[in-house]
JSON list of C-alpha atoms in Angstrom, two decimals:
[
{"chain": "F", "resi": 1, "resn": "MET", "atom": "CA", "xyz": [15.79, -11.20, 5.46]},
{"chain": "F", "resi": 2, "resn": "SER", "atom": "CA", "xyz": [12.96, -13.34, 4.43]},
{"chain": "F", "resi": 3, "resn": "ASN", "atom": "CA", "xyz": [11.28, -12.43, 1.25]},
{"chain": "F", "resi": 4, "resn": "PHE", "atom": "CA", "xyz": [8.10, -11.76, 3.29]},
{"chain": "F", "resi": 5, "resn": "LEU", "atom": "CA", "xyz": [9.61, -9.59, 5.66]},
{"chain": "F", "resi": 6, "resn": "LYS", "atom": "CA", "xyz": [11.37, -7.75, 2.51]},
{"chain": "F", "resi": 7, "resn": "MET", "atom": "CA", "xyz": [7.73, -6.90, 1.32]},
{"chain": "F", "resi": 8, "resn": "ILE", "atom": "CA", "xyz": [6.40, -5.76, 4.68]},
{"chain": "F", "resi": 9, "resn": "LEU", "atom": "CA", "xyz": [9.42, -3.51, 4.87]},
{"chain": "F", "resi": 10, "resn": "GLY", "atom": "CA", "xyz": [8.05, -2.21, 1.49]},
{"chain": "F", "resi": 11, "resn": "PHE", "atom": "CA", "xyz": [4.58, -1.72, 2.61]},
{"chain": "F", "resi": 12, "resn": "LEU", "atom": "CA", "xyz": [6.25, 0.17, 5.58]},
{"chain": "F", "resi": 13, "resn": "PHE", "atom": "CA", "xyz": [8.01, 2.58, 3.13]},
{"chain": "F", "resi": 14, "resn": "LEU", "atom": "CA", "xyz": [4.40, 3.16, 1.57]},
{"chain": "F", "resi": 15, "resn": "VAL", "atom": "CA", "xyz": [2.99, 4.03, 5.05]},
{"chain": "F", "resi": 16, "resn": "PHE", "atom": "CA", "xyz": [5.26, 6.95, 6.02]},
{"chain": "F", "resi": 17, "resn": "ASN", "atom": "CA", "xyz": [4.80, 10.06, 3.76]},
{"chain": "F", "resi": 18, "resn": "ILE", "atom": "CA", "xyz": [7.13, 12.75, 4.97]},
{"chain": "F", "resi": 19, "resn": "GLN", "atom": "CA", "xyz": [7.94, 15.31, 2.87]},
{"chain": "F", "resi": 20, "resn": "VAL", "atom": "CA", "xyz": [10.55, 18.30, 3.31]},
{"chain": "F", "resi": 21, "resn": "LYS", "atom": "CA", "xyz": [10.77, 21.21, 1.11]},
{"chain": "F", "resi": 22, "resn": "LEU", "atom": "CA", "xyz": [14.36, 22.50, 0.30]},
{"chain": "F", "resi": 23, "resn": "GLY", "atom": "CA", "xyz": [13.97, 25.58, -1.75]},
{"chain": "F", "resi": 24, "resn": "GLY", "atom": "CA", "xyz": [11.80, 24.58, -4.74]},
{"chain": "F", "resi": 25, "resn": "ILE", "atom": "CA", "xyz": [12.45, 20.95, -4.43]},
{"chain": "F", "resi": 26, "resn": "THR", "atom": "CA", "xyz": [10.01, 18.63, -2.26]},
{"chain": "F", "resi": 27, "resn": "LEU", "atom": "CA", "xyz": [11.96, 15.46, -0.97]},
{"chain": "F", "resi": 28, "resn": "ASP", "atom": "CA", "xyz": [10.05, 12.72, 0.38]},
{"chain": "F", "resi": 29, "resn": "ILE", "atom": "CA", "xyz": [12.04, 11.25, 3.17]},
{"chain": "F", "resi": 30, "resn": "VAL", "atom": "CA", "xyz": [10.84, 7.89, 2.75]},
{"chain": "F", "resi": 31, "resn": "PRO", "atom": "CA", "xyz": [10.15, 7.42, -1.03]},
{"chain": "F", "resi": 32, "resn": "ASP", "atom": "CA", "xyz": [7.32, 5.31, -2.31]},
{"chain": "F", "resi": 33, "resn": "PHE", "atom": "CA", "xyz": [9.21, 4.16, -5.09]},
{"chain": "F", "resi": 34, "resn": "ILE", "atom": "CA", "xyz": [11.73, 2.27, -2.62]},
{"chain": "F", "resi": 35, "resn": "GLY", "atom": "CA", "xyz": [8.64, 0.63, -1.07]},
{"chain": "F", "resi": 36, "resn": "TYR", "atom": "CA", "xyz": [7.22, -0.43, -4.62]},
{"chain": "F", "resi": 37, "resn": "GLY", "atom": "CA", "xyz": [10.87, -1.76, -5.43]},
{"chain": "F", "resi": 38, "resn": "LEU", "atom": "CA", "xyz": [11.24, -3.83, -2.38]},
{"chain": "F", "resi": 39, "resn": "ILE", "atom": "CA", "xyz": [7.46, -5.47, -2.91]},
{"chain": "F", "resi": 40, "resn": "PHE", "atom": "CA", "xyz": [8.61, -6.15, -6.49]},
{"chain": "F", "resi": 41, "resn": "LEU", "atom": "CA", "xyz": [11.64, -7.85, -5.37]},
{"chain": "F", "resi": 42, "resn": "ALA", "atom": "CA", "xyz": [10.16, -9.82, -2.54]},
{"chain": "F", "resi": 43, "resn": "THR", "atom": "CA", "xyz": [7.26, -11.17, -4.50]},
{"chain": "F", "resi": 44, "resn": "LYS", "atom": "CA", "xyz": [9.56, -12.99, -6.65]},
{"chain": "F", "resi": 45, "resn": "GLY", "atom": "CA", "xyz": [10.45, -15.21, -3.87]},
{"chain": "F", "resi": 46, "resn": "LEU", "atom": "CA", "xyz": [6.50, -15.67, -2.97]},
{"chain": "F", "resi": 47, "resn": "LEU", "atom": "CA", "xyz": [5.67, -16.75, -6.57]},
{"chain": "F", "resi": 48, "resn": "GLU", "atom": "CA", "xyz": [5.44, -20.54, -5.56]},
{"chain": "F", "resi": 49, "resn": "TRP", "atom": "CA", "xyz": [2.71, -19.50, -2.99]},
{"chain": "F", "resi": 50, "resn": "SER", "atom": "CA", "xyz": [0.50, -18.21, -5.39]},
{"chain": "F", "resi": 51, "resn": "PRO", "atom": "CA", "xyz": [-0.08, -16.77, -8.85]},
{"chain": "F", "resi": 52, "resn": "CYS", "atom": "CA", "xyz": [-1.45, -13.84, -7.62]},
{"chain": "F", "resi": 53, "resn": "PHE", "atom": "CA", "xyz": [2.25, -12.65, -6.54]},
{"chain": "F", "resi": 54, "resn": "GLN", "atom": "CA", "xyz": [2.56, -12.45, -10.26]},
{"chain": "F", "resi": 55, "resn": "LYS", "atom": "CA", "xyz": [-0.02, -9.72, -10.69]},
{"chain": "F", "resi": 56, "resn": "THR", "atom": "CA", "xyz": [1.40, -8.08, -7.65]},
{"chain": "F", "resi": 57, "resn": "ARG", "atom": "CA", "xyz": [4.78, -7.75, -9.14]},
{"chain": "F", "resi": 58, "resn": "LYS", "atom": "CA", "xyz": [3.05, -5.96, -12.31]},
{"chain": "F", "resi": 59, "resn": "TYR", "atom": "CA", "xyz": [1.30, -3.63, -10.39]},
{"chain": "F", "resi": 60, "resn": "ALA", "atom": "CA", "xyz": [4.55, -2.51, -8.42]},
{"chain": "F", "resi": 61, "resn": "VAL", "atom": "CA", "xyz": [6.40, -1.89, -11.41]},
{"chain": "F", "resi": 62, "resn": "ILE", "atom": "CA", "xyz": [3.57, 0.22, -12.49]},
{"chain": "F", "resi": 63, "resn": "ALA", "atom": "CA", "xyz": [3.47, 1.86, -9.23]},
{"chain": "F", "resi": 64, "resn": "PHE", "atom": "CA", "xyz": [6.88, 2.22, -9.14]},
{"chain": "F", "resi": 65, "resn": "VAL", "atom": "CA", "xyz": [7.29, 4.03, -12.31]},
{"chain": "F", "resi": 66, "resn": "ILE", "atom": "CA", "xyz": [4.14, 6.46, -11.65]},
{"chain": "F", "resi": 67, "resn": "SER", "atom": "CA", "xyz": [5.68, 7.30, -8.20]},
{"chain": "F", "resi": 68, "resn": "VAL", "atom": "CA", "xyz": [9.04, 8.42, -9.98]},
{"chain": "F", "resi": 69, "resn": "CYS", "atom": "CA", "xyz": [7.05, 10.33, -12.66]},
{"chain": "F", "resi": 70, "resn": "ARG", "atom": "CA", "xyz": [4.96, 11.94, -9.61]},
{"chain": "F", "resi": 71, "resn": "ILE", "atom": "CA", "xyz": [8.21, 13.10, -7.98]},
{"chain": "F", "resi": 72, "resn": "ILE", "atom": "CA", "xyz": [9.43, 14.71, -11.22]},
{"chain": "F", "resi": 73, "resn": "ALA", "atom": "CA", "xyz": [6.14, 16.19, -11.87]},
{"chain": "F", "resi": 74, "resn": "GLN", "atom": "CA", "xyz": [5.88, 17.75, -8.26]},
{"chain": "F", "resi": 75, "resn": "ASN", "atom": "CA", "xyz": [9.49, 19.31, -8.52]},
{"chain": "F", "resi": 76, "resn": "ILE", "atom": "CA", "xyz": [8.62, 20.77, -11.74]},
{"chain": "F", "resi": 77, "resn": "ASN", "atom": "CA", "xyz": [5.58, 22.33, -10.76]},
{"chain": "F", "resi": 78, "resn": "ALA", "atom": "CA", "xyz": [3.59, 20.32, -13.44]},
{"chain": "F", "resi": 79, "resn": "THR", "atom": "CA", "xyz": [-0.10, 21.21, -13.92]},
{"chain": "F", "resi": 80, "resn": "PHE", "atom": "CA", "xyz": [-2.64, 20.09, -11.21]},
{"chain": "F", "resi": 81, "resn": "THR", "atom": "CA", "xyz": [-4.28, 17.84, -13.84]},
{"chain": "F", "resi": 82, "resn": "VAL", "atom": "CA", "xyz": [-0.95, 15.98, -14.59]},
{"chain": "F", "resi": 83, "resn": "GLN", "atom": "CA", "xyz": [-0.15, 15.50, -10.83]},
{"chain": "F", "resi": 84, "resn": "GLY", "atom": "CA", "xyz": [-3.88, 14.49, -10.33]},
{"chain": "F", "resi": 85, "resn": "THR", "atom": "CA", "xyz": [-3.76, 11.92, -13.14]},
{"chain": "F", "resi": 86, "resn": "LEU", "atom": "CA", "xyz": [-0.54, 10.52, -11.72]},
{"chain": "F", "resi": 87, "resn": "LEU", "atom": "CA", "xyz": [-1.93, 10.42, -8.44]},
{"chain": "F", "resi": 88, "resn": "GLY", "atom": "CA", "xyz": [-4.82, 8.35, -9.52]},
{"chain": "F", "resi": 89, "resn": "ILE", "atom": "CA", "xyz": [-3.11, 6.16, -11.33]},
{"chain": "F", "resi": 90, "resn": "GLU", "atom": "CA", "xyz": [-0.68, 5.29, -8.44]},
{"chain": "F", "resi": 91, "resn": "THR", "atom": "CA", "xyz": [-3.56, 4.87, -6.17]},
{"chain": "F", "resi": 92, "resn": "ILE", "atom": "CA", "xyz": [-5.11, 2.25, -8.30]},
{"chain": "F", "resi": 93, "resn": "ALA", "atom": "CA", "xyz": [-1.91, 0.50, -8.90]},
{"chain": "F", "resi": 94, "resn": "TYR", "atom": "CA", "xyz": [-1.45, 0.47, -5.07]},
{"chain": "F", "resi": 95, "resn": "ILE", "atom": "CA", "xyz": [-4.95, -0.80, -4.56]},
{"chain": "F", "resi": 96, "resn": "TYR", "atom": "CA", "xyz": [-4.37, -3.52, -7.03]},
{"chain": "F", "resi": 97, "resn": "LEU", "atom": "CA", "xyz": [-1.25, -4.40, -5.87]},
{"chain": "F", "resi": 98, "resn": "SER", "atom": "CA", "xyz": [-2.27, -4.76, -2.38]},
{"chain": "F", "resi": 99, "resn": "TYR", "atom": "CA", "xyz": [-5.33, -6.66, -3.30]},
{"chain": "F", "resi": 100, "resn": "TYR", "atom": "CA", "xyz": [-3.36, -9.30, -4.98]},
{"chain": "F", "resi": 101, "resn": "VAL", "atom": "CA", "xyz": [-0.76, -9.61, -1.96]},
{"chain": "F", "resi": 102, "resn": "MET", "atom": "CA", "xyz": [-3.85, -10.18, 0.34]},
{"chain": "F", "resi": 103, "resn": "GLU", "atom": "CA", "xyz": [-5.44, -12.78, -2.20]},
{"chain": "F", "resi": 104, "resn": "GLY", "atom": "CA", "xyz": [-2.04, -14.33, -2.40]},
{"chain": "F", "resi": 105, "resn": "LEU", "atom": "CA", "xyz": [-1.73, -14.73, 1.26]},
{"chain": "F", "resi": 106, "resn": "TYR", "atom": "CA", "xyz": [-5.06, -16.15, 1.40]},
{"chain": "F", "resi": 107, "resn": "VAL", "atom": "CA", "xyz": [-4.27, -18.73, -1.03]},
{"chain": "F", "resi": 108, "resn": "LYS", "atom": "CA", "xyz": [-1.11, -19.50, 0.74]},
{"chain": "F", "resi": 109, "resn": "ASN", "atom": "CA", "xyz": [-3.03, -19.69, 4.17]},
{"chain": "F", "resi": 110, "resn": "LYS", "atom": "CA", "xyz": [-5.59, -22.08, 2.73]},
{"chain": "F", "resi": 111, "resn": "THR", "atom": "CA", "xyz": [-2.83, -24.42, 1.43]},
{"chain": "F", "resi": 112, "resn": "ASP", "atom": "CA", "xyz": [-1.03, -24.47, 4.91]},
{"chain": "F", "resi": 113, "resn": "LYS", "atom": "CA", "xyz": [-4.51, -24.40, 6.73]},
{"chain": "F", "resi": 114, "resn": "ILE", "atom": "CA", "xyz": [-3.88, -21.29, 8.42]},
{"chain": "F", "resi": 115, "resn": "TYR", "atom": "CA", "xyz": [-7.52, -19.80, 8.97]},
{"chain": "F", "resi": 116, "resn": "GLU", "atom": "CA", "xyz": [-6.99, -17.34, 11.79]},
{"chain": "F", "resi": 117, "resn": "LEU", "atom": "CA", "xyz": [-6.15, -14.26, 10.01]},
{"chain": "F", "resi": 118, "resn": "ASN", "atom": "CA", "xyz": [-7.83, -14.57, 6.55]},
{"chain": "F", "resi": 119, "resn": "SER", "atom": "CA", "xyz": [-11.05, -12.40, 7.42]},
{"chain": "F", "resi": 120, "resn": "GLN", "atom": "CA", "xyz": [-8.91, -10.14, 9.40]},
{"chain": "F", "resi": 121, "resn": "LEU", "atom": "CA", "xyz": [-6.63, -9.66, 6.11]},
{"chain": "F", "resi": 122, "resn": "ARG", "atom": "CA", "xyz": [-9.59, -9.24, 3.89]},
{"chain": "F", "resi": 123, "resn": "GLY", "atom": "CA", "xyz": [-10.93, -6.69, 6.26]},
{"chain": "F", "resi": 124, "resn": "ALA", "atom": "CA", "xyz": [-7.80, -4.80, 6.53]},
{"chain": "F", "resi": 125, "resn": "TRP", "atom": "CA", "xyz": [-7.29, -4.62, 2.55]},
{"chain": "F", "resi": 126, "resn": "ILE", "atom": "CA", "xyz": [-10.88, -3.10, 2.42]},
{"chain": "F", "resi": 127, "resn": "ALA", "atom": "CA", "xyz": [-10.18, -0.42, 4.62]},
{"chain": "F", "resi": 128, "resn": "VAL", "atom": "CA", "xyz": [-6.99, 0.27, 2.98]},
{"chain": "F", "resi": 129, "resn": "ALA", "atom": "CA", "xyz": [-8.53, 0.36, -0.54]},
{"chain": "F", "resi": 130, "resn": "VAL", "atom": "CA", "xyz": [-11.39, 2.57, 0.94]},
{"chain": "F", "resi": 131, "resn": "SER", "atom": "CA", "xyz": [-8.85, 5.04, 2.72]},
{"chain": "F", "resi": 132, "resn": "ARG", "atom": "CA", "xyz": [-6.64, 5.29, -0.10]},
{"chain": "F", "resi": 133, "resn": "PHE", "atom": "CA", "xyz": [-9.61, 6.17, -2.52]},
{"chain": "F", "resi": 134, "resn": "ILE", "atom": "CA", "xyz": [-10.87, 9.10, -0.01]},
{"chain": "F", "resi": 135, "resn": "TYR", "atom": "CA", "xyz": [-7.23, 10.29, -0.04]},
{"chain": "F", "resi": 136, "resn": "CYS", "atom": "CA", "xyz": [-6.75, 10.19, -3.46]},
{"chain": "F", "resi": 137, "resn": "PHE", "atom": "CA", "xyz": [-10.32, 11.84, -4.17]},
{"chain": "F", "resi": 138, "resn": "LEU", "atom": "CA", "xyz": [-9.51, 14.59, -1.59]},
{"chain": "F", "resi": 139, "resn": "GLY", "atom": "CA", "xyz": [-6.10, 15.30, -3.62]},
{"chain": "F", "resi": 140, "resn": "LEU", "atom": "CA", "xyz": [-8.01, 15.56, -6.76]},
{"chain": "F", "resi": 141, "resn": "THR", "atom": "CA", "xyz": [-10.90, 17.78, -5.46]},
{"chain": "F", "resi": 142, "resn": "ASP", "atom": "CA", "xyz": [-11.10, 21.23, -4.93]},
{"chain": "F", "resi": 143, "resn": "LEU", "atom": "CA", "xyz": [-11.65, 21.08, -1.22]},
{"chain": "F", "resi": 144, "resn": "ASP", "atom": "CA", "xyz": [-12.30, 24.86, -0.68]},
{"chain": "F", "resi": 145, "resn": "SER", "atom": "CA", "xyz": [-15.18, 24.77, -2.92]},
{"chain": "F", "resi": 146, "resn": "LEU", "atom": "CA", "xyz": [-16.53, 21.32, -1.63]},
{"chain": "F", "resi": 147, "resn": "THR", "atom": "CA", "xyz": [-16.36, 22.63, 1.92]},
{"chain": "F", "resi": 148, "resn": "ALA", "atom": "CA", "xyz": [-17.99, 25.83, 0.79]},
{"chain": "F", "resi": 149, "resn": "GLU", "atom": "CA", "xyz": [-21.02, 23.76, -0.47]},
{"chain": "F", "resi": 150, "resn": "LEU", "atom": "CA", "xyz": [-21.25, 21.71, 2.47]},
{"chain": "F", "resi": 151, "resn": "GLY", "atom": "CA", "xyz": [-21.23, 25.00, 4.68]},
{"chain": "F", "resi": 152, "resn": "ILE", "atom": "CA", "xyz": [-18.00, 23.81, 6.50]},
{"chain": "F", "resi": 153, "resn": "GLU", "atom": "CA", "xyz": [-15.47, 26.40, 4.84]},
{"chain": "F", "resi": 154, "resn": "GLY", "atom": "CA", "xyz": [-12.40, 26.67, 6.87]},
{"chain": "F", "resi": 155, "resn": "MET", "atom": "CA", "xyz": [-12.16, 23.09, 7.63]},
{"chain": "F", "resi": 156, "resn": "GLU", "atom": "CA", "xyz": [-10.02, 22.15, 4.98]},
{"chain": "F", "resi": 157, "resn": "SER", "atom": "CA", "xyz": [-6.74, 21.51, 6.64]},
{"chain": "F", "resi": 158, "resn": "THR", "atom": "CA", "xyz": [-8.53, 19.64, 9.62]},
{"chain": "F", "resi": 159, "resn": "ILE", "atom": "CA", "xyz": [-10.15, 17.44, 6.89]},
{"chain": "F", "resi": 160, "resn": "LEU", "atom": "CA", "xyz": [-6.98, 16.53, 5.11]},
{"chain": "F", "resi": 161, "resn": "VAL", "atom": "CA", "xyz": [-5.06, 15.98, 8.70]},
{"chain": "F", "resi": 162, "resn": "LEU", "atom": "CA", "xyz": [-7.95, 13.77, 9.58]},
{"chain": "F", "resi": 163, "resn": "ILE", "atom": "CA", "xyz": [-7.92, 11.86, 6.62]},
{"chain": "F", "resi": 164, "resn": "SER", "atom": "CA", "xyz": [-4.11, 11.42, 6.43]},
{"chain": "F", "resi": 165, "resn": "ALA", "atom": "CA", "xyz": [-4.25, 10.20, 9.71]},
{"chain": "F", "resi": 166, "resn": "VAL", "atom": "CA", "xyz": [-7.17, 7.62, 9.34]},
{"chain": "F", "resi": 167, "resn": "THR", "atom": "CA", "xyz": [-5.22, 6.54, 6.17]},
{"chain": "F", "resi": 168, "resn": "PHE", "atom": "CA", "xyz": [-1.96, 6.19, 8.14]},
{"chain": "F", "resi": 169, "resn": "VAL", "atom": "CA", "xyz": [-3.56, 4.07, 10.93]},
{"chain": "F", "resi": 170, "resn": "VAL", "atom": "CA", "xyz": [-5.61, 1.86, 8.49]},
{"chain": "F", "resi": 171, "resn": "GLU", "atom": "CA", "xyz": [-2.45, 1.17, 6.51]},
{"chain": "F", "resi": 172, "resn": "ALA", "atom": "CA", "xyz": [-0.20, 0.62, 9.50]},
{"chain": "F", "resi": 173, "resn": "PHE", "atom": "CA", "xyz": [-2.85, -2.05, 10.49]},
{"chain": "F", "resi": 174, "resn": "PHE", "atom": "CA", "xyz": [-2.71, -3.59, 7.28]},
{"chain": "F", "resi": 175, "resn": "VAL", "atom": "CA", "xyz": [1.16, -3.96, 7.86]},
{"chain": "F", "resi": 176, "resn": "LEU", "atom": "CA", "xyz": [0.73, -5.49, 11.03]},
{"chain": "F", "resi": 177, "resn": "THR", "atom": "CA", "xyz": [-1.93, -8.24, 10.06]},
{"chain": "F", "resi": 178, "resn": "LEU", "atom": "CA", "xyz": [0.77, -8.78, 7.06]},
{"chain": "F", "resi": 179, "resn": "ASN", "atom": "CA", "xyz": [3.18, -9.48, 9.95]},
{"chain": "F", "resi": 180, "resn": "GLN", "atom": "CA", "xyz": [1.17, -11.45, 12.06]},
{"chain": "F", "resi": 181, "resn": "ASN", "atom": "CA", "xyz": [0.34, -13.46, 9.00]},
{"chain": "F", "resi": 182, "resn": "ARG", "atom": "CA", "xyz": [4.22, -13.92, 8.41]},
{"chain": "F", "resi": 183, "resn": "MET", "atom": "CA", "xyz": [4.65, -15.02, 12.01]},
{"chain": "F", "resi": 184, "resn": "LEU", "atom": "CA", "xyz": [1.87, -17.59, 11.49]},
{"chain": "F", "resi": 185, "resn": "ILE", "atom": "CA", "xyz": [3.32, -18.92, 8.51]},
{"chain": "F", "resi": 186, "resn": "GLU", "atom": "CA", "xyz": [6.86, -18.97, 9.87]},
{"chain": "F", "resi": 187, "resn": "GLU", "atom": "CA", "xyz": [5.60, -20.87, 12.82]},
{"chain": "F", "resi": 188, "resn": "LYS", "atom": "CA", "xyz": [3.80, -23.44, 10.71]},
{"chain": "F", "resi": 189, "resn": "LYS", "atom": "CA", "xyz": [7.07, -24.23, 8.88]},
{"chain": "F", "resi": 190, "resn": "LYS", "atom": "CA", "xyz": [8.82, -24.74, 12.10]},
{"chain": "F", "resi": 191, "resn": "VAL", "atom": "CA", "xyz": [6.51, -27.17, 13.41]},
{"chain": "F", "resi": 192, "resn": "GLU", "atom": "CA", "xyz": [6.45, -29.20, 9.98]},
{"chain": "F", "resi": 193, "resn": "GLN", "atom": "CA", "xyz": [10.36, -29.29, 10.21]},
{"chain": "F", "resi": 194, "resn": "LYS", "atom": "CA", "xyz": [10.47, -30.76, 13.63]}
]
């Protein structure tokens, strides 16, 4: 498996958030820390493409540690402040991590004279950053009070489902864009080898 494909697999782990409660313990069937670990391992092989991947590795480590801490905090019923702080830090680390992946690929594409996906890649990252920020904001907000102030009481679960669905679609689109980029790079490499 190529490093690029390994990185895409890592992002897929971050897209899916399926949690199951067993007694007092919440299990994430597709844990984020595995995704961060795969991204960290994969980007080591991509360092020759751009120095941006070194920064990706740094934020993958931060996100990995915070992700593990979030699981622990969630299962020991840590205070909302602790869980919220961890969610905020992980969200910031994820946004930076995905930004440096996007920038690293932008550099690689310019070097290889692949221009087809650069604007789509940048647009997909912006959508990911905005949707992750809103998702995090809702996780840190007292949604009951917010909906009451806006006059839409009782819409809390609808809002959460809608934002979760939008975030899922946007992140899946980002992963698909990464995969398209991977295929273009591999195609260019095959042509050069002939």
